[in-house]
Amino acid sequence: MAAGTGTAGANQNGALVAPAYTPGEIVTAAGPLSINASAPAIDITVGSQFVTKAYDLAVYPALRPQLIFDQFATVRATRLTHRGGSVRFSFVDDIADQTTPLLENLDVDSVTMTSKALSVSMSEYGTAVTTTNLLRGTSMVPIDPIAAERVGYNAGKSIDRLAKTALDVASVTYDDASTTSIQEIGSSATYLNSYLLQEGVSLLEEANVRPFGSEAYVLVVSPKQAQHLKAENTNQGWRYVTARNEGAGMNSIYRGEIGMDEGVRIVVNNNLGASNVAYLMGAEALAKVHSDAPGFGPNPRTVVSPVVDKLRRFASIGWYHLVGYSVFRPEALIRVTTASTLKPAS
C-alpha cells in the first residue's frame, strides 16, 4: 500500500509506529503515565479528574483484647448503711479449736473474738468525644455511631484494666494496721509449667480458699504463658495428659485450647499489660464497690451531653463511672511470674 500523502493533523502527534503510515491519534487514558507505553501519546487530564480512589464505607476498629477481669470481682457491696466515698468490709476471725477436756468442777474461760476491716475507696472515671457540625455535615460516613461505639468499648476496657490493676498491689492493709502480702511464685527465668500450677493450687488449698463455683480455681495468663504450657511434651505435661484423656482425637490440641489443667481453669487474655505475670485466683480474691444512688450502678453509663454552645455546633458523647476495686482476700490471689519469651521447641 502506498504511503499517504496528506499532512498529519495537529492531534496526530504520536510517535510513528510500524506498520502505521502516519503518527497515531492521542489516546485519552485513565493514567498514571507509569502504566502506559511511550507511544501513542496519551492524555490523562480527564482520567485524573474522574478516576479516583473508592472507599469502603465500613469503618473497622483496632484489634481488641477480650474483657475479663471485672467478672472475677465476686465480692460486691450490696448492703450499704448509707452512701459514702468508700465501703468498709468487716471480718471476724474464727475461734481457735478447743481440744482440751473440760474439768468437771470448773466453768470454762471465755475467749475473745478478733476482727478487722478493709476499706475500699471509690473514684470517678470517664472520658468523652466531641464532634463538630462541620464534621458531621461533610463526612462521607456517619461519625456519631462510630464515636458512640468507640466510647462504649473504651468504657469496658478501661474498667477492666482498673480491675486488673487492683490485683497488682504488693499487700493489703486493714483498718487495724495489719498487713497481708500477696503471694508470688515462679521467676523470670521459669516457663509456666504444670508444677507451678500444682504449687499454686497447693497454697490456695492450704489457705482454705474456695474455687470459683466449687469447680476450679482460675488462672489468667498471657498468650506467651499459654504457649509455655502447650510446649510441654513430657509425660506429666499438658500435651501428654490431653492426648491421653481425649484419645486419638486430641481435639483440644488441634484447637489450641488449654481448658482445665491441675484443677485450674486457664484463661488466655491479652489485657494483662505484661506477658510474664499471670493471676491465679480463688473465690473472693477481688472486691468491687460502687454507689447505689440514682443514676449510678455497677457498670459505666453512657453520657450524651446537651448542646450548649451558641450556634449548637459541638456535640459530645462519653462515659462515666464511680467505682473502686481491691484485693479482698489476699490468701485467694497468687501472682505467677514467668519468662516473658516464648518457650523454645525441645
mmCIF file of C-alpha atoms in Angstrom:
data_model
loop_
_atom_site.group_PDB
_atom_site.id
_atom_site.type_symbol
_atom_site.label_atom_id
_atom_site.label_comp_id
_atom_site.label_asym_id
_atom_site.label_seq_id
_atom_site.Cartn_x
_atom_site.Cartn_y
_atom_site.Cartn_z
ATOM 1 C CA MET A 1 0.000 0.000 0.000
ATOM 2 C CA ALA A 2 1.301 3.441 -0.880
ATOM 3 C CA ALA A 3 2.057 5.828 1.896
ATOM 4 C CA GLY A 4 -0.440 8.646 2.452
ATOM 5 C CA THR A 5 0.430 11.995 1.054
ATOM 6 C CA GLY A 6 -1.516 14.178 3.497
ATOM 7 C CA THR A 7 -0.060 16.126 6.412
ATOM 8 C CA ALA A 8 -0.709 14.788 9.882
ATOM 9 C CA GLY A 9 -3.334 16.676 11.846
ATOM 10 C CA ALA A 10 -2.480 18.634 14.977
ATOM 11 C CA ASN A 11 -3.679 15.750 17.191
ATOM 12 C CA GLN A 12 -1.754 13.098 15.272
ATOM 13 C CA ASN A 13 1.431 13.732 17.128
ATOM 14 C CA GLY A 14 2.210 10.333 18.438
ATOM 15 C CA ALA A 15 5.431 8.562 17.558
ATOM 16 C CA LEU A 16 5.410 6.732 14.218
ATOM 17 C CA VAL A 17 4.999 3.016 14.896
ATOM 18 C CA ALA A 18 5.167 0.463 12.071
ATOM 19 C CA PRO A 19 3.149 -0.527 10.128
ATOM 20 C CA ALA A 20 1.396 2.831 10.570
ATOM 21 C CA TYR A 21 1.931 5.384 7.845
ATOM 22 C CA THR A 22 1.021 8.429 9.954
ATOM 23 C CA PRO A 23 1.566 9.107 13.643
ATOM 24 C CA GLY A 24 -1.113 7.734 15.977
ATOM 25 C CA GLU A 25 -4.008 9.634 17.499
ATOM 26 C CA ILE A 26 -3.745 10.915 21.089
ATOM 27 C CA VAL A 27 -5.368 8.397 23.470
ATOM 28 C CA THR A 28 -7.391 9.685 26.414
ATOM 29 C CA ALA A 29 -6.365 7.347 29.257
ATOM 30 C CA ALA A 30 -7.036 6.786 32.931
ATOM 31 C CA GLY A 31 -3.369 7.033 33.875
ATOM 32 C CA PRO A 32 -0.997 7.265 35.552
ATOM 33 C CA LEU A 33 1.760 7.605 32.974
ATOM 34 C CA SER A 34 3.692 4.734 34.550
ATOM 35 C CA ILE A 35 1.177 2.132 33.328
ATOM 36 C CA ASN A 36 1.181 3.371 29.694
ATOM 37 C CA ALA A 37 3.611 2.816 26.837
ATOM 38 C CA SER A 38 5.551 5.721 25.390
ATOM 39 C CA ALA A 39 3.554 5.642 22.154
ATOM 40 C CA PRO A 40 0.977 6.516 21.072
ATOM 41 C CA ALA A 41 0.709 9.741 23.007
ATOM 42 C CA ILE A 42 -1.714 9.783 25.933
ATOM 43 C CA ASP A 43 -3.759 12.432 27.693
ATOM 44 C CA ILE A 44 -4.583 11.727 31.378
ATOM 45 C CA THR A 45 -6.164 15.089 32.154
ATOM 46 C CA VAL A 46 -9.700 13.723 32.085
ATOM 47 C CA GLY A 47 -8.648 10.447 33.680
ATOM 48 C CA SER A 48 -7.041 12.126 36.654
ATOM 49 C CA GLN A 49 -10.218 14.137 37.172
ATOM 50 C CA PHE A 50 -12.700 11.275 37.168
ATOM 51 C CA VAL A 51 -10.739 8.130 38.030
ATOM 52 C CA THR A 52 -10.491 8.385 41.811
ATOM 53 C CA LYS A 53 -9.920 6.176 44.836
ATOM 54 C CA ALA A 54 -13.023 4.295 46.045
ATOM 55 C CA TYR A 55 -13.739 3.964 49.782
ATOM 56 C CA ASP A 56 -15.211 1.112 51.778
ATOM 57 C CA LEU A 57 -17.776 2.842 53.974
ATOM 58 C CA ALA A 58 -17.316 0.238 56.717
ATOM 59 C CA VAL A 59 -15.046 1.629 59.460
ATOM 60 C CA TYR A 60 -13.044 -1.023 61.276
ATOM 61 C CA PRO A 61 -11.850 -0.804 64.897
ATOM 62 C CA ALA A 62 -8.403 -1.715 66.153
ATOM 63 C CA LEU A 63 -7.754 -5.319 67.155
ATOM 64 C CA ARG A 64 -9.108 -5.711 70.671
ATOM 65 C CA PRO A 65 -8.388 -7.903 73.687
ATOM 66 C CA GLN A 66 -11.246 -9.603 75.468
ATOM 67 C CA LEU A 67 -12.511 -8.013 78.662
ATOM 68 C CA ILE A 68 -12.291 -10.453 81.523
ATOM 69 C CA PHE A 69 -11.177 -9.228 84.948
ATOM 70 C CA ASP A 70 -14.338 -7.490 86.178
ATOM 71 C CA GLN A 71 -16.221 -10.813 86.294
ATOM 72 C CA PHE A 72 -13.805 -12.104 88.937
ATOM 73 C CA ALA A 73 -14.799 -9.348 91.367
ATOM 74 C CA THR A 74 -17.197 -11.723 93.091
ATOM 75 C CA VAL A 75 -17.439 -9.639 96.273
ATOM 76 C CA ARG A 76 -19.873 -6.747 95.739
ATOM 77 C CA ALA A 77 -21.108 -4.274 98.340
ATOM 78 C CA THR A 78 -24.860 -4.923 98.369
ATOM 79 C CA ARG A 79 -25.912 -3.956 101.940
ATOM 80 C CA LEU A 80 -24.734 -0.382 102.426
ATOM 81 C CA THR A 81 -25.746 1.550 105.511
ATOM 82 C CA HIS A 82 -25.565 4.815 103.560
ATOM 83 C CA ARG A 83 -23.727 6.421 100.662
ATOM 84 C CA GLY A 84 -20.072 7.237 101.164
ATOM 85 C CA GLY A 85 -16.764 7.722 99.433
ATOM 86 C CA SER A 86 -15.576 4.269 100.453
ATOM 87 C CA VAL A 87 -17.050 0.975 101.631
ATOM 88 C CA ARG A 88 -15.867 -0.801 104.775
ATOM 89 C CA PHE A 89 -15.927 -4.602 104.762
ATOM 90 C CA SER A 90 -15.733 -6.327 108.154
ATOM 91 C CA PHE A 91 -14.087 -9.638 109.063
ATOM 92 C CA VAL A 92 -14.451 -11.593 112.304
ATOM 93 C CA ASP A 93 -11.985 -14.434 112.702
ATOM 94 C CA ASP A 94 -12.941 -17.892 113.864
ATOM 95 C CA ILE A 95 -12.393 -19.036 117.426
ATOM 96 C CA ALA A 96 -9.423 -21.337 117.901
ATOM 97 C CA ASP A 97 -10.109 -25.084 118.116
ATOM 98 C CA GLN A 98 -10.833 -26.237 121.681
ATOM 99 C CA THR A 99 -9.372 -29.705 122.175
ATOM 100 C CA THR A 100 -8.658 -29.731 125.949
ATOM 101 C CA PRO A 101 -11.156 -31.737 128.068
ATOM 102 C CA LEU A 102 -13.284 -29.714 130.493
ATOM 103 C CA LEU A 103 -12.825 -30.044 134.238
ATOM 104 C CA GLU A 104 -15.983 -31.199 135.914
ATOM 105 C CA ASN A 105 -15.988 -28.678 138.737
ATOM 106 C CA LEU A 106 -14.829 -25.550 136.869
ATOM 107 C CA ASP A 107 -16.585 -23.278 134.374
ATOM 108 C CA VAL A 108 -14.919 -22.629 131.034
ATOM 109 C CA ASP A 109 -12.898 -19.478 130.474
ATOM 110 C CA SER A 110 -14.339 -17.105 127.908
ATOM 111 C CA VAL A 111 -12.308 -16.370 124.797
ATOM 112 C CA THR A 112 -12.115 -13.230 122.701
ATOM 113 C CA MET A 113 -13.019 -12.850 119.063
ATOM 114 C CA THR A 114 -10.663 -10.899 116.808
ATOM 115 C CA SER A 115 -11.853 -8.688 113.967
ATOM 116 C CA LYS A 116 -10.543 -6.369 111.281
ATOM 117 C CA ALA A 117 -11.918 -4.312 108.407
ATOM 118 C CA LEU A 118 -10.969 -3.435 104.850
ATOM 119 C CA SER A 119 -11.931 -0.094 103.313
ATOM 120 C CA VAL A 120 -12.264 0.181 99.516
ATOM 121 C CA SER A 121 -12.452 3.688 98.069
ATOM 122 C CA MET A 122 -14.400 4.807 95.010
ATOM 123 C CA SER A 123 -13.137 7.215 92.344
ATOM 124 C CA GLU A 124 -14.620 8.812 89.256
ATOM 125 C CA TYR A 125 -13.569 7.643 85.791
ATOM 126 C CA GLY A 126 -14.655 8.588 82.301
ATOM 127 C CA THR A 127 -13.932 10.351 79.024
ATOM 128 C CA ALA A 128 -15.779 11.933 76.115
ATOM 129 C CA VAL A 129 -15.538 12.615 72.367
ATOM 130 C CA THR A 130 -16.770 15.918 70.914
ATOM 131 C CA THR A 131 -17.620 16.325 67.219
ATOM 132 C CA THR A 132 -18.471 19.467 65.271
ATOM 133 C CA ASN A 133 -21.365 20.268 62.982
ATOM 134 C CA LEU A 134 -18.991 20.739 60.071
ATOM 135 C CA LEU A 135 -17.550 17.237 60.539
ATOM 136 C CA ARG A 136 -20.990 15.645 60.844
ATOM 137 C CA GLY A 137 -22.295 17.576 57.828
ATOM 138 C CA THR A 138 -19.407 16.878 55.473
ATOM 139 C CA SER A 139 -18.154 13.398 56.425
ATOM 140 C CA MET A 140 -18.906 10.671 53.886
ATOM 141 C CA VAL A 141 -19.646 8.236 56.755
ATOM 142 C CA PRO A 142 -21.831 8.848 59.822
ATOM 143 C CA ILE A 143 -19.475 9.955 62.596
ATOM 144 C CA ASP A 144 -21.793 9.780 65.623
ATOM 145 C CA PRO A 145 -22.265 5.951 65.571
ATOM 146 C CA ILE A 146 -18.501 5.465 65.319
ATOM 147 C CA ALA A 147 -17.850 7.796 68.243
ATOM 148 C CA ALA A 148 -20.535 6.100 70.334
ATOM 149 C CA GLU A 149 -19.139 2.620 69.688
ATOM 150 C CA ARG A 150 -15.554 3.635 70.447
ATOM 151 C CA VAL A 151 -16.616 5.388 73.645
ATOM 152 C CA GLY A 152 -18.564 2.320 74.773
ATOM 153 C CA TYR A 153 -15.675 -0.040 74.193
ATOM 154 C CA ASN A 154 -13.283 2.354 75.907
ATOM 155 C CA ALA A 155 -15.504 2.262 78.988
ATOM 156 C CA GLY A 156 -15.387 -1.517 79.147
ATOM 157 C CA LYS A 157 -11.667 -1.782 78.525
ATOM 158 C CA SER A 158 -10.804 0.987 80.992
ATOM 159 C CA ILE A 159 -12.860 -0.551 83.798
ATOM 160 C CA ASP A 160 -11.456 -3.991 83.072
ATOM 161 C CA ARG A 161 -7.932 -2.555 83.313
ATOM 162 C CA LEU A 162 -8.831 -0.989 86.686
ATOM 163 C CA ALA A 163 -9.904 -4.405 87.965
ATOM 164 C CA LYS A 164 -6.661 -5.936 86.722
ATOM 165 C CA THR A 165 -4.550 -3.128 88.224
ATOM 166 C CA ALA A 166 -6.112 -3.786 91.636
ATOM 167 C CA LEU A 167 -4.562 -7.267 91.508
ATOM 168 C CA ASP A 168 -1.043 -5.812 91.195
ATOM 169 C CA VAL A 169 -0.736 -4.484 94.754
ATOM 170 C CA ALA A 170 2.054 -5.872 96.906
ATOM 171 C CA SER A 171 -0.082 -6.155 100.061
ATOM 172 C CA VAL A 172 -3.436 -5.322 101.620
ATOM 173 C CA THR A 173 -3.645 -3.140 104.741
ATOM 174 C CA TYR A 174 -6.606 -3.406 107.110
ATOM 175 C CA ASP A 175 -8.120 -0.811 109.426
ATOM 176 C CA ASP A 176 -6.230 -2.242 112.396
ATOM 177 C CA ALA A 177 -2.938 -1.502 110.559
ATOM 178 C CA SER A 178 -2.241 -5.187 109.969
ATOM 179 C CA THR A 179 -0.900 -6.065 106.524
ATOM 180 C CA THR A 180 -1.092 -9.231 104.463
ATOM 181 C CA SER A 181 1.217 -9.655 101.479
ATOM 182 C CA ILE A 182 0.203 -11.122 98.132
ATOM 183 C CA GLN A 183 1.894 -14.442 97.470
ATOM 184 C CA GLU A 184 4.130 -14.780 94.423
ATOM 185 C CA ILE A 185 5.581 -17.915 92.871
ATOM 186 C CA GLY A 186 7.818 -18.593 89.868
ATOM 187 C CA SER A 187 10.563 -16.356 88.483
ATOM 188 C CA SER A 188 11.537 -14.511 85.330
ATOM 189 C CA ALA A 189 13.763 -17.465 84.422
ATOM 190 C CA THR A 190 10.939 -20.031 84.630
ATOM 191 C CA TYR A 191 8.450 -21.066 81.971
ATOM 192 C CA LEU A 192 4.869 -21.653 83.081
ATOM 193 C CA ASN A 193 4.512 -25.375 83.728
ATOM 194 C CA SER A 194 2.377 -27.946 85.450
ATOM 195 C CA TYR A 195 4.494 -27.819 88.598
ATOM 196 C CA LEU A 196 3.747 -24.095 89.060
ATOM 197 C CA LEU A 197 0.040 -24.894 88.750
ATOM 198 C CA GLN A 198 0.410 -27.627 91.365
ATOM 199 C CA GLU A 199 2.313 -25.288 93.682
ATOM 200 C CA GLY A 200 -0.293 -22.531 93.351
ATOM 201 C CA VAL A 201 -3.222 -24.863 93.930
ATOM 202 C CA SER A 202 -1.499 -26.318 96.984
ATOM 203 C CA LEU A 203 -1.063 -22.839 98.505
ATOM 204 C CA LEU A 204 -4.709 -21.949 97.861
ATOM 205 C CA GLU A 205 -5.942 -25.212 99.333
ATOM 206 C CA GLU A 206 -3.747 -24.806 102.414
ATOM 207 C CA ALA A 207 -5.333 -21.379 102.954
ATOM 208 C CA ASN A 208 -8.856 -22.881 102.648
ATOM 209 C CA VAL A 209 -9.592 -20.750 99.570
ATOM 210 C CA ARG A 210 -12.722 -21.895 97.780
ATOM 211 C CA PRO A 211 -12.668 -22.436 93.990
ATOM 212 C CA PHE A 212 -14.995 -20.415 91.773
ATOM 213 C CA GLY A 213 -18.402 -22.065 91.781
ATOM 214 C CA SER A 214 -16.926 -25.001 93.735
ATOM 215 C CA GLU A 215 -15.402 -26.199 90.462
ATOM 216 C CA ALA A 216 -11.929 -24.825 89.830
ATOM 217 C CA TYR A 217 -9.516 -22.028 90.502
ATOM 218 C CA VAL A 218 -8.853 -19.594 87.650
ATOM 219 C CA LEU A 219 -5.517 -18.636 86.138
ATOM 220 C CA VAL A 220 -5.440 -15.697 83.721
ATOM 221 C CA VAL A 221 -2.352 -15.962 81.517
ATOM 222 C CA SER A 222 -0.827 -14.056 78.619
ATOM 223 C CA PRO A 223 -0.594 -15.656 75.142
ATOM 224 C CA LYS A 224 3.124 -16.313 75.692
ATOM 225 C CA GLN A 225 2.455 -18.088 79.002
ATOM 226 C CA ALA A 226 -0.211 -20.196 77.321
ATOM 227 C CA GLN A 227 2.417 -21.266 74.796
ATOM 228 C CA HIS A 228 4.650 -22.397 77.682
ATOM 229 C CA LEU A 229 2.030 -24.950 78.703
ATOM 230 C CA LYS A 230 1.315 -26.060 75.142
ATOM 231 C CA ALA A 231 5.032 -26.699 74.611
ATOM 232 C CA GLU A 232 5.210 -29.228 77.473
ATOM 233 C CA ASN A 233 5.825 -32.632 75.956
ATOM 234 C CA THR A 234 6.860 -34.799 78.899
ATOM 235 C CA ASN A 235 4.633 -37.493 80.348
ATOM 236 C CA GLN A 236 3.483 -35.014 83.011
ATOM 237 C CA GLY A 237 2.731 -32.014 80.798
ATOM 238 C CA TRP A 238 -0.484 -30.619 79.364
ATOM 239 C CA ARG A 239 0.027 -32.068 75.878
ATOM 240 C CA TYR A 240 0.620 -35.595 77.156
ATOM 241 C CA VAL A 241 -2.305 -35.501 79.594
ATOM 242 C CA THR A 242 -4.633 -34.035 76.953
ATOM 243 C CA ALA A 243 -3.683 -36.648 74.383
ATOM 244 C CA ARG A 244 -4.300 -39.494 76.844
ATOM 245 C CA ASN A 245 -7.582 -38.004 78.021
ATOM 246 C CA GLU A 246 -9.004 -37.364 74.548
ATOM 247 C CA GLY A 247 -7.563 -40.374 72.769
ATOM 248 C CA ALA A 248 -6.713 -40.239 69.070
ATOM 249 C CA GLY A 249 -8.947 -37.192 68.546
ATOM 250 C CA MET A 250 -6.889 -34.785 70.655
ATOM 251 C CA ASN A 251 -9.356 -32.002 69.836
ATOM 252 C CA SER A 252 -8.006 -29.582 72.437
ATOM 253 C CA ILE A 253 -4.534 -29.828 70.920
ATOM 254 C CA TYR A 254 -5.886 -29.292 67.420
ATOM 255 C CA ARG A 255 -7.829 -26.222 68.545
ATOM 256 C CA GLY A 256 -5.120 -24.874 70.826
ATOM 257 C CA GLU A 257 -7.439 -24.929 73.849
ATOM 258 C CA ILE A 258 -5.872 -25.359 77.270
ATOM 259 C CA GLY A 259 -9.088 -25.505 79.289
ATOM 260 C CA MET A 260 -8.603 -27.223 82.647
ATOM 261 C CA ASP A 261 -5.281 -28.419 83.968
ATOM 262 C CA GLU A 262 -4.287 -29.402 87.524
ATOM 263 C CA GLY A 263 -7.640 -28.194 88.894
ATOM 264 C CA VAL A 264 -7.201 -24.766 87.296
ATOM 265 C CA ARG A 265 -9.335 -23.196 84.555
ATOM 266 C CA ILE A 266 -6.842 -21.391 82.338
ATOM 267 C CA VAL A 267 -7.998 -18.240 80.562
ATOM 268 C CA VAL A 268 -5.809 -16.552 77.953
ATOM 269 C CA ASN A 269 -6.048 -12.762 77.836
ATOM 270 C CA ASN A 270 -4.074 -10.001 76.172
ATOM 271 C CA ASN A 271 -5.098 -7.167 78.502
ATOM 272 C CA LEU A 272 -2.646 -8.033 81.288
ATOM 273 C CA GLY A 273 -0.170 -5.286 80.467
ATOM 274 C CA ALA A 274 2.788 -7.665 80.872
ATOM 275 C CA SER A 275 3.428 -11.021 79.254
ATOM 276 C CA ASN A 276 5.254 -12.564 82.217
ATOM 277 C CA VAL A 277 2.755 -12.196 85.109
ATOM 278 C CA ALA A 278 -0.287 -14.446 85.482
ATOM 279 C CA TYR A 279 -3.020 -14.263 88.133
ATOM 280 C CA LEU A 280 -4.171 -17.372 89.978
ATOM 281 C CA MET A 281 -7.400 -16.689 91.867
ATOM 282 C CA GLY A 282 -9.988 -18.346 94.027
ATOM 283 C CA ALA A 283 -13.382 -17.092 95.153
ATOM 284 C CA GLU A 284 -13.395 -13.685 96.887
ATOM 285 C CA ALA A 285 -9.981 -12.677 95.563
ATOM 286 C CA LEU A 286 -11.322 -9.373 94.238
ATOM 287 C CA ALA A 287 -13.947 -6.904 95.504
ATOM 288 C CA LYS A 288 -15.818 -4.157 93.670
ATOM 289 C CA VAL A 289 -17.662 -1.190 95.170
ATOM 290 C CA HIS A 290 -19.913 1.390 93.536
ATOM 291 C CA SER A 291 -22.528 3.933 94.523
ATOM 292 C CA ASP A 292 -26.152 2.840 94.749
ATOM 293 C CA ALA A 293 -27.503 6.384 94.333
ATOM 294 C CA PRO A 294 -29.922 7.032 91.451
ATOM 295 C CA GLY A 295 -28.056 7.253 88.173
ATOM 296 C CA PHE A 296 -25.156 5.137 89.431
ATOM 297 C CA GLY A 297 -24.627 1.403 89.331
ATOM 298 C CA PRO A 298 -22.206 -1.495 88.833
ATOM 299 C CA ASN A 299 -21.451 -0.622 85.203
ATOM 300 C CA PRO A 300 -20.321 2.546 83.396
ATOM 301 C CA ARG A 301 -23.099 4.666 81.926
ATOM 302 C CA THR A 302 -23.136 6.484 78.618
ATOM 303 C CA VAL A 303 -23.481 10.254 78.845
ATOM 304 C CA VAL A 304 -24.807 12.300 75.931
ATOM 305 C CA SER A 305 -24.002 15.921 76.713
ATOM 306 C CA PRO A 306 -26.516 18.677 75.980
ATOM 307 C CA VAL A 307 -25.542 21.030 73.143
ATOM 308 C CA VAL A 308 -24.954 24.360 74.862
ATOM 309 C CA ASP A 309 -22.673 26.375 72.571
ATOM 310 C CA LYS A 310 -24.183 29.483 70.953
ATOM 311 C CA LEU A 311 -24.532 28.024 67.448
ATOM 312 C CA ARG A 312 -25.251 24.453 68.600
ATOM 313 C CA ARG A 313 -22.282 23.058 66.722
ATOM 314 C CA PHE A 314 -20.498 20.913 69.336
ATOM 315 C CA ALA A 315 -21.956 17.539 70.401
ATOM 316 C CA SER A 316 -20.290 15.259 72.961
ATOM 317 C CA ILE A 317 -20.733 11.640 73.983
ATOM 318 C CA GLY A 318 -18.825 9.955 76.783
ATOM 319 C CA TRP A 319 -18.914 7.509 79.641
ATOM 320 C CA TYR A 320 -18.790 7.913 83.411
ATOM 321 C CA HIS A 321 -18.357 5.531 86.326
ATOM 322 C CA LEU A 322 -17.913 5.831 90.092
ATOM 323 C CA VAL A 323 -16.240 2.610 91.130
ATOM 324 C CA GLY A 324 -13.448 1.026 93.161
ATOM 325 C CA TYR A 325 -11.650 -2.337 93.136
ATOM 326 C CA SER A 326 -9.456 -4.003 95.732
ATOM 327 C CA VAL A 327 -8.000 -7.364 96.585
ATOM 328 C CA PHE A 328 -10.482 -8.730 99.128
ATOM 329 C CA ARG A 329 -8.776 -11.841 100.464
ATOM 330 C CA PRO A 330 -5.010 -11.792 99.821
ATOM 331 C CA GLU A 331 -4.920 -15.522 100.522
ATOM 332 C CA ALA A 332 -7.107 -16.073 97.426
ATOM 333 C CA LEU A 333 -4.654 -14.457 94.996
ATOM 334 C CA ILE A 334 -1.279 -15.677 93.796
ATOM 335 C CA ARG A 335 0.784 -13.900 91.170
ATOM 336 C CA VAL A 336 2.780 -16.244 88.948
ATOM 337 C CA THR A 337 5.934 -14.765 87.421
ATOM 338 C CA THR A 338 7.447 -16.465 84.382
ATOM 339 C CA ALA A 339 9.783 -15.787 81.492
ATOM 340 C CA SER A 340 8.447 -13.146 79.099
ATOM 341 C CA THR A 341 9.507 -15.016 75.969
ATOM 342 C CA LEU A 342 8.155 -17.986 74.092
ATOM 343 C CA LYS A 343 9.390 -21.397 75.179
ATOM 344 C CA PRO A 344 11.779 -22.823 72.572
ATOM 345 C CA ALA A 345 10.964 -26.122 70.929
ATOM 346 C CA SER A 346 12.578 -29.021 72.732
#
